[in-house]
Tab-separated table of C-alpha atoms in Angstrom:
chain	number	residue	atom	x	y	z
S	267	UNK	CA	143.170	94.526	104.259
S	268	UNK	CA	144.124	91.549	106.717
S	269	UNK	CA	143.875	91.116	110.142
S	270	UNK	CA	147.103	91.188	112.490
S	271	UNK	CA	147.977	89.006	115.048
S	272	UNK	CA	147.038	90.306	118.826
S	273	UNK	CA	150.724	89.460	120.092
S	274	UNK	CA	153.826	91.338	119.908
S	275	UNK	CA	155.003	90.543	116.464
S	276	UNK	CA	152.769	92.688	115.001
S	277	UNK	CA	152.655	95.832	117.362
S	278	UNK	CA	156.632	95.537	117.199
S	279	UNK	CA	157.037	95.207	113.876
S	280	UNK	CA	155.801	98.742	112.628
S	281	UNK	CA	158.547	100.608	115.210
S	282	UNK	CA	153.564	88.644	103.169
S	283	UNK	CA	154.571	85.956	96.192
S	284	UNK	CA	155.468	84.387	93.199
S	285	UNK	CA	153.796	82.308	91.237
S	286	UNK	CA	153.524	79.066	93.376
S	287	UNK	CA	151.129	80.191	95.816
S	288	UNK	CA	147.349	79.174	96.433
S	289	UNK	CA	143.703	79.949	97.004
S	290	UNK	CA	140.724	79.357	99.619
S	291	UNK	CA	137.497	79.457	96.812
S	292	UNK	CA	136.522	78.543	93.653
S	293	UNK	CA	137.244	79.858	90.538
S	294	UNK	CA	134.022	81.327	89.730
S	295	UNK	CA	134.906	83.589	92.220
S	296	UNK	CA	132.014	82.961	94.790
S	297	UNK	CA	132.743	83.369	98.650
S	298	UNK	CA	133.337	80.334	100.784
S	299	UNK	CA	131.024	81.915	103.337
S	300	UNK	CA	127.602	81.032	103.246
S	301	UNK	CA	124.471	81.383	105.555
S	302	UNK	CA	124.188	77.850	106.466
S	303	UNK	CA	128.036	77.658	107.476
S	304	UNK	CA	127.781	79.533	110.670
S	305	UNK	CA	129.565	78.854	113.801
S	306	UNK	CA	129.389	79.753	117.324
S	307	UNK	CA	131.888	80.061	119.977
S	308	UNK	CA	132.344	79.530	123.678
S	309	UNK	CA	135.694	81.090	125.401
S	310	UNK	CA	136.602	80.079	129.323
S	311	UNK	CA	139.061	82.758	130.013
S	312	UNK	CA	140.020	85.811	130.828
S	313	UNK	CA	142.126	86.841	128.045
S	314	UNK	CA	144.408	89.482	129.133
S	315	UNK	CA	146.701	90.376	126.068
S	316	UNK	CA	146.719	89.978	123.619
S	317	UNK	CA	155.806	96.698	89.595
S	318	UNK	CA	154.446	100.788	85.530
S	319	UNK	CA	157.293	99.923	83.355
S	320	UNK	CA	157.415	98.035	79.974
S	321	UNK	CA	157.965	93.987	79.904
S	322	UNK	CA	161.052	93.584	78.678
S	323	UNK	CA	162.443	90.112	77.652
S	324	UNK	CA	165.303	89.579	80.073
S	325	UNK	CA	165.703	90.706	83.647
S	326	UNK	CA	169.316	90.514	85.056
S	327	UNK	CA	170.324	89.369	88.150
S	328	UNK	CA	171.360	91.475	90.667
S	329	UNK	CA	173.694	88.485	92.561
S	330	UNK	CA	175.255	86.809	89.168
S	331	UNK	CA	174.767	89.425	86.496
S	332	UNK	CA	173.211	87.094	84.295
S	333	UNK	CA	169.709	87.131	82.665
S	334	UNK	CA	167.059	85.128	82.637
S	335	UNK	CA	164.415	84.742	79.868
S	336	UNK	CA	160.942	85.208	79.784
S	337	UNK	CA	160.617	83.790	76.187
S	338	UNK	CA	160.113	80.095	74.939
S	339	UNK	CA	164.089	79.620	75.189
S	340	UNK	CA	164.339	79.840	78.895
S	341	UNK	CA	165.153	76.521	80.355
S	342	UNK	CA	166.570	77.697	83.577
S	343	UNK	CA	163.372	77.737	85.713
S	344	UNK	CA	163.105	74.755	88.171
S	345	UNK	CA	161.382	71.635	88.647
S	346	UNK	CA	159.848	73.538	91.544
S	347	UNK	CA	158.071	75.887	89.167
S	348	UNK	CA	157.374	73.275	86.850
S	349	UNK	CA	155.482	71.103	89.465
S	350	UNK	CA	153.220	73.504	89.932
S	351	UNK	CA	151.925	75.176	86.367
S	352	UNK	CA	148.343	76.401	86.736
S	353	UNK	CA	148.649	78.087	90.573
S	354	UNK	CA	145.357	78.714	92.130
S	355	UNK	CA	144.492	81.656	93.790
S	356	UNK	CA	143.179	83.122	97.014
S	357	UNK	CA	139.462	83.551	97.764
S	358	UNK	CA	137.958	86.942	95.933
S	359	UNK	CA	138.213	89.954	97.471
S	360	UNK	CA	134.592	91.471	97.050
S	361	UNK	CA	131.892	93.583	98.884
S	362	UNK	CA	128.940	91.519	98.463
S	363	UNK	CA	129.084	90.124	101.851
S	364	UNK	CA	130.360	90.790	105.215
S	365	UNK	CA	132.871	88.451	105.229
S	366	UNK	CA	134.879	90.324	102.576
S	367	UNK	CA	134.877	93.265	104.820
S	368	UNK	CA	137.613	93.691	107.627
S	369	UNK	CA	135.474	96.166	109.381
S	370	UNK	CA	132.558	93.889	109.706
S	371	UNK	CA	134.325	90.837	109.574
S	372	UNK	CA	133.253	88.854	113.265
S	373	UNK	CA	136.486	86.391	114.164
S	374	UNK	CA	137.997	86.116	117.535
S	375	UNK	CA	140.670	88.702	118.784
S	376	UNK	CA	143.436	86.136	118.194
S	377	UNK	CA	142.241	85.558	115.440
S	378	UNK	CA	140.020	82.973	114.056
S	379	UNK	CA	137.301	83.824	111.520
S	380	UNK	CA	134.101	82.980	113.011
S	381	UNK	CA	132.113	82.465	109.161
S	382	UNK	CA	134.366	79.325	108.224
S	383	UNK	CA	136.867	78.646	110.807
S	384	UNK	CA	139.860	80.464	108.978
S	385	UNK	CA	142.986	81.424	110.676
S	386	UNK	CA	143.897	84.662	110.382
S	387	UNK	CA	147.242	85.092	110.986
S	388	UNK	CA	149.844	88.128	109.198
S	389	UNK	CA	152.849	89.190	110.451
S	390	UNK	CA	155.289	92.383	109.122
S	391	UNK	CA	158.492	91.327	109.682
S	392	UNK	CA	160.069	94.536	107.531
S	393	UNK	CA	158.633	97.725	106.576
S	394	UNK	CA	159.661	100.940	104.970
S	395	UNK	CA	158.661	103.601	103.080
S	396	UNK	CA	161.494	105.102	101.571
S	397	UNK	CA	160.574	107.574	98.598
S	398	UNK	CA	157.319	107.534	99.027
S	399	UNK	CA	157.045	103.384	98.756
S	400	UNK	CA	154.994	101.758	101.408
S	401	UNK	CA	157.077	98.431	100.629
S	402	UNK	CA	157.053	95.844	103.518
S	403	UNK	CA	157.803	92.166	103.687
S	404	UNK	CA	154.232	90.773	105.240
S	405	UNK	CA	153.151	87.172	105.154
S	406	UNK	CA	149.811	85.617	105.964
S	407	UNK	CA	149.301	82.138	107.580
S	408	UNK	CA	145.841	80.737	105.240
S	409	UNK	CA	144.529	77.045	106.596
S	410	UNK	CA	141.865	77.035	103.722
S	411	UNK	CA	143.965	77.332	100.459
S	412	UNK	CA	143.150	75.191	97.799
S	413	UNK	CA	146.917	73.944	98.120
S	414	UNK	CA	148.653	74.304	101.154
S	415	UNK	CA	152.047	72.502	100.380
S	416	UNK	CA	153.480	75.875	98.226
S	417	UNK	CA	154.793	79.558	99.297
S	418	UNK	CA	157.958	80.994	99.366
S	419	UNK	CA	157.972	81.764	102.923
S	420	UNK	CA	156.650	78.086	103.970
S	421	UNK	CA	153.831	75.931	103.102
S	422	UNK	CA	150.665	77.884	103.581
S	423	UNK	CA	152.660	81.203	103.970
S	424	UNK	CA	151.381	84.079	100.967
S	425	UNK	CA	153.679	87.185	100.426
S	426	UNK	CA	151.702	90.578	100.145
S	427	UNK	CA	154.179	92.745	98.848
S	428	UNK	CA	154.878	89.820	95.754
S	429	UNK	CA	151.673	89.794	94.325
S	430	UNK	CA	150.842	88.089	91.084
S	431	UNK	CA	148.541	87.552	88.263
S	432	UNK	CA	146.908	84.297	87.385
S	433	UNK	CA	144.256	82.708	85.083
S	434	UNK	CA	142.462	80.160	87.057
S	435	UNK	CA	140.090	79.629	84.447
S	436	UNK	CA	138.806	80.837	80.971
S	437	UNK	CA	137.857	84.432	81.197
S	438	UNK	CA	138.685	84.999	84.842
S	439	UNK	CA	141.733	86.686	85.640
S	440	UNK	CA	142.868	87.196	89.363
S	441	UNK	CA	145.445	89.593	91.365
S	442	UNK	CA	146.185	87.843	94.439
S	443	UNK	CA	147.357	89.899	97.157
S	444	UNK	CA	147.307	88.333	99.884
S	445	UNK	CA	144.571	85.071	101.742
S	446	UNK	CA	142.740	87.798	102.465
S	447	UNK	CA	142.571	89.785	99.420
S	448	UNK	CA	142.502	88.944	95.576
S	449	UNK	CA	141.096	90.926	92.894
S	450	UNK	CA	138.813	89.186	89.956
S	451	UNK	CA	137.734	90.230	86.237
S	452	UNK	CA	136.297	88.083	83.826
S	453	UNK	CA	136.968	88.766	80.056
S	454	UNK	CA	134.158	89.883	78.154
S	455	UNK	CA	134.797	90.938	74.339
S	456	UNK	CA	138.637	91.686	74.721
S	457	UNK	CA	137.735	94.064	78.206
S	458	UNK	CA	138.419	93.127	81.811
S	459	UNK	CA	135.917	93.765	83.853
S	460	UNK	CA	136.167	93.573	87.472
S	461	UNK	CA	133.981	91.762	89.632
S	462	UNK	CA	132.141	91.755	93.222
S	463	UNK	CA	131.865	95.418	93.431
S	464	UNK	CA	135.656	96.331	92.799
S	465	UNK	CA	136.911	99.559	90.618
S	466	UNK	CA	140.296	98.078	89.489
S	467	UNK	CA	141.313	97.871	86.016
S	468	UNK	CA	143.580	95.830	84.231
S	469	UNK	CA	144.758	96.615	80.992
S	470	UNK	CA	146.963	93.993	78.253
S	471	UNK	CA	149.300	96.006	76.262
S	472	UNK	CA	149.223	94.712	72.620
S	473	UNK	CA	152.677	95.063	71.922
S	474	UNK	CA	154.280	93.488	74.906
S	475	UNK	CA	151.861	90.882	76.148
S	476	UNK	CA	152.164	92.524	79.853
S	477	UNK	CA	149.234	93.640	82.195
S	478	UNK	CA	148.524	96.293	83.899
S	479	UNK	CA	146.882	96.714	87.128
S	480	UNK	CA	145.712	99.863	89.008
S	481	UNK	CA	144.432	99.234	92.275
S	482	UNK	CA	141.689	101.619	93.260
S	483	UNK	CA	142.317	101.517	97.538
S	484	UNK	CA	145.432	102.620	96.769
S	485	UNK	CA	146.345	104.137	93.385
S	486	UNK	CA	148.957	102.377	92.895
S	487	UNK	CA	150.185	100.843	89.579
S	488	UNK	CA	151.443	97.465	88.976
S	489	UNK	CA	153.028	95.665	85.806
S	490	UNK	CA	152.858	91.391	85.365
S	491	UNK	CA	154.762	89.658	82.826
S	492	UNK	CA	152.184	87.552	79.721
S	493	UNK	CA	150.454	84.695	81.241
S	494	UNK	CA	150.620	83.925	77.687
S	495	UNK	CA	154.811	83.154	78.092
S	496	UNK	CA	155.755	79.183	76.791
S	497	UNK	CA	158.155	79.562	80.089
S	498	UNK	CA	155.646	78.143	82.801
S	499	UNK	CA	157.483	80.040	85.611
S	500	UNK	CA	157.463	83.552	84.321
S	501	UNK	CA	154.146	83.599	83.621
S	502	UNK	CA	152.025	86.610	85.677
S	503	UNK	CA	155.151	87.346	87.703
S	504	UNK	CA	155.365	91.086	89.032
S	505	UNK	CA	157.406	93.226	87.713
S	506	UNK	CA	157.618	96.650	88.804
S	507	UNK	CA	155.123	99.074	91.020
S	508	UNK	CA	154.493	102.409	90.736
S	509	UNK	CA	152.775	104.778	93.590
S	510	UNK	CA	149.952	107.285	93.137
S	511	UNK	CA	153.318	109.922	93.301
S	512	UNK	CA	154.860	108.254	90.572
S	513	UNK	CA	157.630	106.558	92.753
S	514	UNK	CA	158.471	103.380	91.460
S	515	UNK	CA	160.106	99.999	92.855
S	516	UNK	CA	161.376	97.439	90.146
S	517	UNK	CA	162.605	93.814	91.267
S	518	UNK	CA	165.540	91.838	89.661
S	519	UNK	CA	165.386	88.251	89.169
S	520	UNK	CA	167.593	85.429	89.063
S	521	UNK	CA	168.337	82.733	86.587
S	522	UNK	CA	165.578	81.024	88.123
S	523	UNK	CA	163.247	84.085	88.353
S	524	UNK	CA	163.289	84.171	91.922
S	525	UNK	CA	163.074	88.168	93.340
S	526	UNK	CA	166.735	88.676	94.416
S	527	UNK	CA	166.588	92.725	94.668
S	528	UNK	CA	163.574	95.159	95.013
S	529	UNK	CA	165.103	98.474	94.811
S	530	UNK	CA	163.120	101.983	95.349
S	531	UNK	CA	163.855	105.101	92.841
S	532	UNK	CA	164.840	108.308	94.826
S	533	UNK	CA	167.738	109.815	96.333
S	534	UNK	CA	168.528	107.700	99.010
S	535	UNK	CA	166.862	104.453	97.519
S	536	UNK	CA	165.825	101.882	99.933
S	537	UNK	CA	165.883	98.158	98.652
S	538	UNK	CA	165.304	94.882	99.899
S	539	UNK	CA	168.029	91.830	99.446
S	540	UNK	CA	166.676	88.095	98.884
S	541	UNK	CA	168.329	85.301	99.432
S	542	UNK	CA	167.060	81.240	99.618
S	543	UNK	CA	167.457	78.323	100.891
S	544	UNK	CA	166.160	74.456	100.061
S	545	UNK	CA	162.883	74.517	98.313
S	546	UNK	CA	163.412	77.674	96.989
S	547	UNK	CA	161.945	79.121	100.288
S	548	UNK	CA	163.495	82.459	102.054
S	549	UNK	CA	166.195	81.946	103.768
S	550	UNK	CA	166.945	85.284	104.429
S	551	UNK	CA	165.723	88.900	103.816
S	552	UNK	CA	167.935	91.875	104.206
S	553	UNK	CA	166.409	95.888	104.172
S	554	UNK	CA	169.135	98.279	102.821
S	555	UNK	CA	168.376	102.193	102.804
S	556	UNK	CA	171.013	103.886	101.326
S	557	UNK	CA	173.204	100.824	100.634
S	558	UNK	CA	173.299	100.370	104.064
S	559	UNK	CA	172.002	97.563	105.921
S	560	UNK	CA	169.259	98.278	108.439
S	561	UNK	CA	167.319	95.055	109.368
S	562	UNK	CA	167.160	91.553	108.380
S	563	UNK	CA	164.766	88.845	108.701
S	564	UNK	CA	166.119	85.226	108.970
S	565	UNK	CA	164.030	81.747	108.264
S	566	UNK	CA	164.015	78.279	109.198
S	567	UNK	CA	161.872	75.781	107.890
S	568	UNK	CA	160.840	72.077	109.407
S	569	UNK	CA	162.541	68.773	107.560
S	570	UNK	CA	160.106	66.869	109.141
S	571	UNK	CA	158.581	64.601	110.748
S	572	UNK	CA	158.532	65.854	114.631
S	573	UNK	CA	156.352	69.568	114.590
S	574	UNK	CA	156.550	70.084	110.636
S	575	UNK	CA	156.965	68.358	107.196
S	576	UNK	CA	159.348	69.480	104.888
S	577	UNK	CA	158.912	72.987	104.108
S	578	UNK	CA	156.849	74.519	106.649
S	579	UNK	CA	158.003	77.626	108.145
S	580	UNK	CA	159.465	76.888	111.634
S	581	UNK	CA	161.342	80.398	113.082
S	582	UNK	CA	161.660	83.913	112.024
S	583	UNK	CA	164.430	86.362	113.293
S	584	UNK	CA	164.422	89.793	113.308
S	585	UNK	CA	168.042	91.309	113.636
S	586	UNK	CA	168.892	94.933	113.289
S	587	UNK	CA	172.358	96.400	112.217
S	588	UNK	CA	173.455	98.222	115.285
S	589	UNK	CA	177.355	99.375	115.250
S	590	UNK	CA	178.659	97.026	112.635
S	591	UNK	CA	176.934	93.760	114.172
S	592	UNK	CA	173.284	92.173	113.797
S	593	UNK	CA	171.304	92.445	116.876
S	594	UNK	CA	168.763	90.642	117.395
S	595	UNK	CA	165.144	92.175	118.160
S	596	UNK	CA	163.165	89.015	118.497
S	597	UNK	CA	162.234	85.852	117.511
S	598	UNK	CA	158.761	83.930	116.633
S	599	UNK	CA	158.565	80.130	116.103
S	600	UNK	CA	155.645	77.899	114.375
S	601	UNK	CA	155.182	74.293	114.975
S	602	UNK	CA	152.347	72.379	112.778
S	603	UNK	CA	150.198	68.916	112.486
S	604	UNK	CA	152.004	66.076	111.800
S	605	UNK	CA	149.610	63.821	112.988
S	606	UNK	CA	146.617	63.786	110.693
S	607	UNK	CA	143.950	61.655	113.253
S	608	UNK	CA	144.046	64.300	116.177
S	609	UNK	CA	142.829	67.516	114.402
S	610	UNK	CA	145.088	68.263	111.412
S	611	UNK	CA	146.128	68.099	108.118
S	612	UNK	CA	149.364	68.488	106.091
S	613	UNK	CA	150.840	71.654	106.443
S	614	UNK	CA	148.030	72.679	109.366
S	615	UNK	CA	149.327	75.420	111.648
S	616	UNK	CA	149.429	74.390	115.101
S	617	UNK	CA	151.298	76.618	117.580
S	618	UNK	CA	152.337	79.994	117.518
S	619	UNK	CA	154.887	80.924	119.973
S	620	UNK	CA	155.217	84.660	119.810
S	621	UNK	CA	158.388	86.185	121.019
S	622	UNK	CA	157.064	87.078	123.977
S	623	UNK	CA	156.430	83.372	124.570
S	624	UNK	CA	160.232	82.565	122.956
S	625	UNK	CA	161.792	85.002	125.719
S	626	UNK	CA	159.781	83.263	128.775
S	627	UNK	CA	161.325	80.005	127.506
S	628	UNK	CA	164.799	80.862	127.172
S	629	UNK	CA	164.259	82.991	130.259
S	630	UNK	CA	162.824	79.506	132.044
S	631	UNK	CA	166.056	77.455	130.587
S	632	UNK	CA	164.046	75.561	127.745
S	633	UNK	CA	164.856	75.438	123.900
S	634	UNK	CA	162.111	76.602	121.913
S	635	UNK	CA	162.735	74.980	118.720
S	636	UNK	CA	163.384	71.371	120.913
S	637	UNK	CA	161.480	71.687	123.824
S	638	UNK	CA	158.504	69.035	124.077
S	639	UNK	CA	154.976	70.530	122.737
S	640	UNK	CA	153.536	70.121	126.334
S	641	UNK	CA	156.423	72.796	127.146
S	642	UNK	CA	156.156	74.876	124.154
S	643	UNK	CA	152.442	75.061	124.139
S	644	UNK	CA	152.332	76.470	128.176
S	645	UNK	CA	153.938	79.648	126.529
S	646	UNK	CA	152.100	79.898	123.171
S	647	UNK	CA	150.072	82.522	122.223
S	648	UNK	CA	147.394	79.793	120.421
S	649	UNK	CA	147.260	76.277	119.676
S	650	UNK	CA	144.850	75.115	116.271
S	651	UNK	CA	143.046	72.079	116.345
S	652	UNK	CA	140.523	71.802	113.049
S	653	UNK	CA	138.309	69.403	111.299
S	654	UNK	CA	138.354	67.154	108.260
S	655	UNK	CA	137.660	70.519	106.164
S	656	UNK	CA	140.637	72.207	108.023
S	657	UNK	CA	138.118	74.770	109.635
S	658	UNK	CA	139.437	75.445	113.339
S	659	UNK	CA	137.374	73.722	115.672
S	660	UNK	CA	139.382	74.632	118.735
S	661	UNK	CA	141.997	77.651	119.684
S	662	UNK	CA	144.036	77.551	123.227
S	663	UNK	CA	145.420	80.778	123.805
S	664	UNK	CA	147.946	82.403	125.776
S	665	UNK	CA	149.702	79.589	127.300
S	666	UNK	CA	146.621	77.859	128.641
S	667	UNK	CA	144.933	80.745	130.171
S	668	UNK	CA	141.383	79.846	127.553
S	669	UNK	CA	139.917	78.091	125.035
S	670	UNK	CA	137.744	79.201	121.975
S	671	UNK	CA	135.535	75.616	120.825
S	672	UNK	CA	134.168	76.043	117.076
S	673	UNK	CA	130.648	74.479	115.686
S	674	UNK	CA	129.344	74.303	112.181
């Protein structure tokens, strides 16, 4: 239910969390497109590319064999977690209005949203579907979340597959997916009723505290921990997720109830190793079928202050396991605003160099990750400029070749 990018790390990539993330819209729900915040758009160029099981109270570790608590004893979760208690969510998911709708959603092929200037960038860095699981590791790029400075795959960076439930406010209870999907209900006389045209249901069990969510696009199943939990971090975490077959995946935690392990049932089960970094950001993702490794997708993230503050995701690589070595398939990098005065904001995506772009630079003798921006952004596949409510007001793409201009 998002849009892909039109470069090559999308198309190649079929051969996006916990807790901490954000939203673009207000609680009550109500889209951020309205009728009065239209744009148009002028281009000079010639573009020519383009968790069903029960909650149980303790979860061990699949790295350190230890457990971690989900009741008011747990004192292992971070400062991280702690920081950020109440997590917002992303905008509703709905069908009252075109702009909820991919089909009839009008943005630019790159793309850029043309109803309130929102990037919209995802990416699938791993994908299987072993047993029946359509499990994938896909993260979307959001300029218009509520907070941009969290995500476990850099600031501004949601995790599709790691969904989560939250309670933004009294009586409305949100699934968020992904920046460009969430699921609402508002609680009405102990039922959940779902809002903006959805069919979902979720469901608190009385005994355990947990909820329940069927999703009606796909029928799948999911379990979240109690949002009720004293322990800040676990609250609304995922837990398992079960397919219309009845396949399930369940996910293993550490002490700090970071996903470690997501692990398929079947045969020949297919699973998914995590590993981090500083800021309790990815450092590394590893896709196992059979116990054996298959790909792996590596992360780097800015320190700051040159093309990134501290956090922000800054290069992905894609390796597979060919004859007891890691090959590697491709890379992407990001570079963001870091001056606030010439169309940015903290955390504001500014060039995407896809790995097409990375190639041509290494091919040409320059470093992507140190090369100047001028250099960099004659290879990129876009370059963001926005406004001072982070809409995009400009979009350069493919090295140069044209520019999209934005007015509200």
């Amino acid at each position: 239910s998002s849009y892909s990018s039109s470069d090559s790390q999308s198309s190649s990539d079929s051969s996006s969390n916990s807790s901490s993330d954000s939203q673009s819209s207000s609680d009550s729900g109500s889209s951020s497109d309205s009728s009065s915040n239209s744009s148009s758009e002028s281009q000079s160029s010639s573009d020519s590319s383009s968790e069903s099981s029960s909650y149980s109270s303790s979860e061990s570790s699949s790295d350190s064999g230890s457990s971690s608590s989900y009741s008011s004893s747990s004192s292992s979760s971070s400062s991280f977690y702690n920081s950020h208690p109440y997590p917002p969510v992303a905008k509703p998911d709905c069908e009252c209005c075109p702009c909820c709708s991919l089909e009839q959603e009008p943005a630019t092929g790159h793309p850029v949203r043309y109803g309130d200037g929102e990037v919209i960038l995802t990416t699938t860095d791993l994908e299987g579907g072993g047993n029946g699981i359509p499990w994938a590791h896909r993260r979307t790029y959001c300029n218009l979340l509520s907070s941009n400075d969290v995500g476990t795959n850099g600031n501004s960076w949601l995790v599709e597959s790691l969904s989560y439930l939250t309670n933004p406010s009294v009586n409305r209870y949100c699934v968020v997916i992904s920046p460009k999907r969430s699921v609402w209900f508002e609680h009405i006389s102990g039922n959940y009723i779902p809002l903006f045209g959805t069919h979902a249901t979720l469901i608190k069990s009385e005994t355990t505290g947990c909820y329940s969510f069927f999703d009606e696009e796909t029928g799948s199943s999911y379990s979240y921990a109690p949002l009720e939990s004293p322990n800040i971090a676990a609250r609304g975490l995922l837990l398992s997720f079960t397919t219309a077959g009845g396949a399930t995946l369940s996910l293993s935690r550490d002490s700090l109830l970071r996903v470690v392990r997501a692990e398929t049932t079947g045969e020949i089960p297919t699973s998914y190793e995590y590993s981090y970094g500083l800021n309790n950001k990815f450092s590394s993702i590893t896709q196992l079928v059979g116990g054996t490794p298959v790909r792996r997708a590596e992360y780097t993230y800015h320190s700051g202050p040159t093309w990134g503050t501290a956090g922000d995701l800054e290069s992905v690589t894609i390796s597979e396991w060919q004859e007891g070595a890691w090959a590697v398939l491709r890379r992407t990098a990001y570079r963001y605003h870091v001056n606030y005065l010439t169309g940015g904001f903290p955390h504001a995506l500014r060039t995407v160099l896809s790995p097409t772009g990375w190639d041509r630079m290494v091919a040409d003798g320059l470093d992507p990750l140190t090369a100047t921006s001028e250099e960099v952004e004659a290879y990129a596949l876009s370059v963001f400029t926005y406004d001072s409510q982070r809409r995009v007001t400009s979009e350069t793409v493919m090295g140069g070749q044209g520019t999209y201009h934005f007015d509200y």
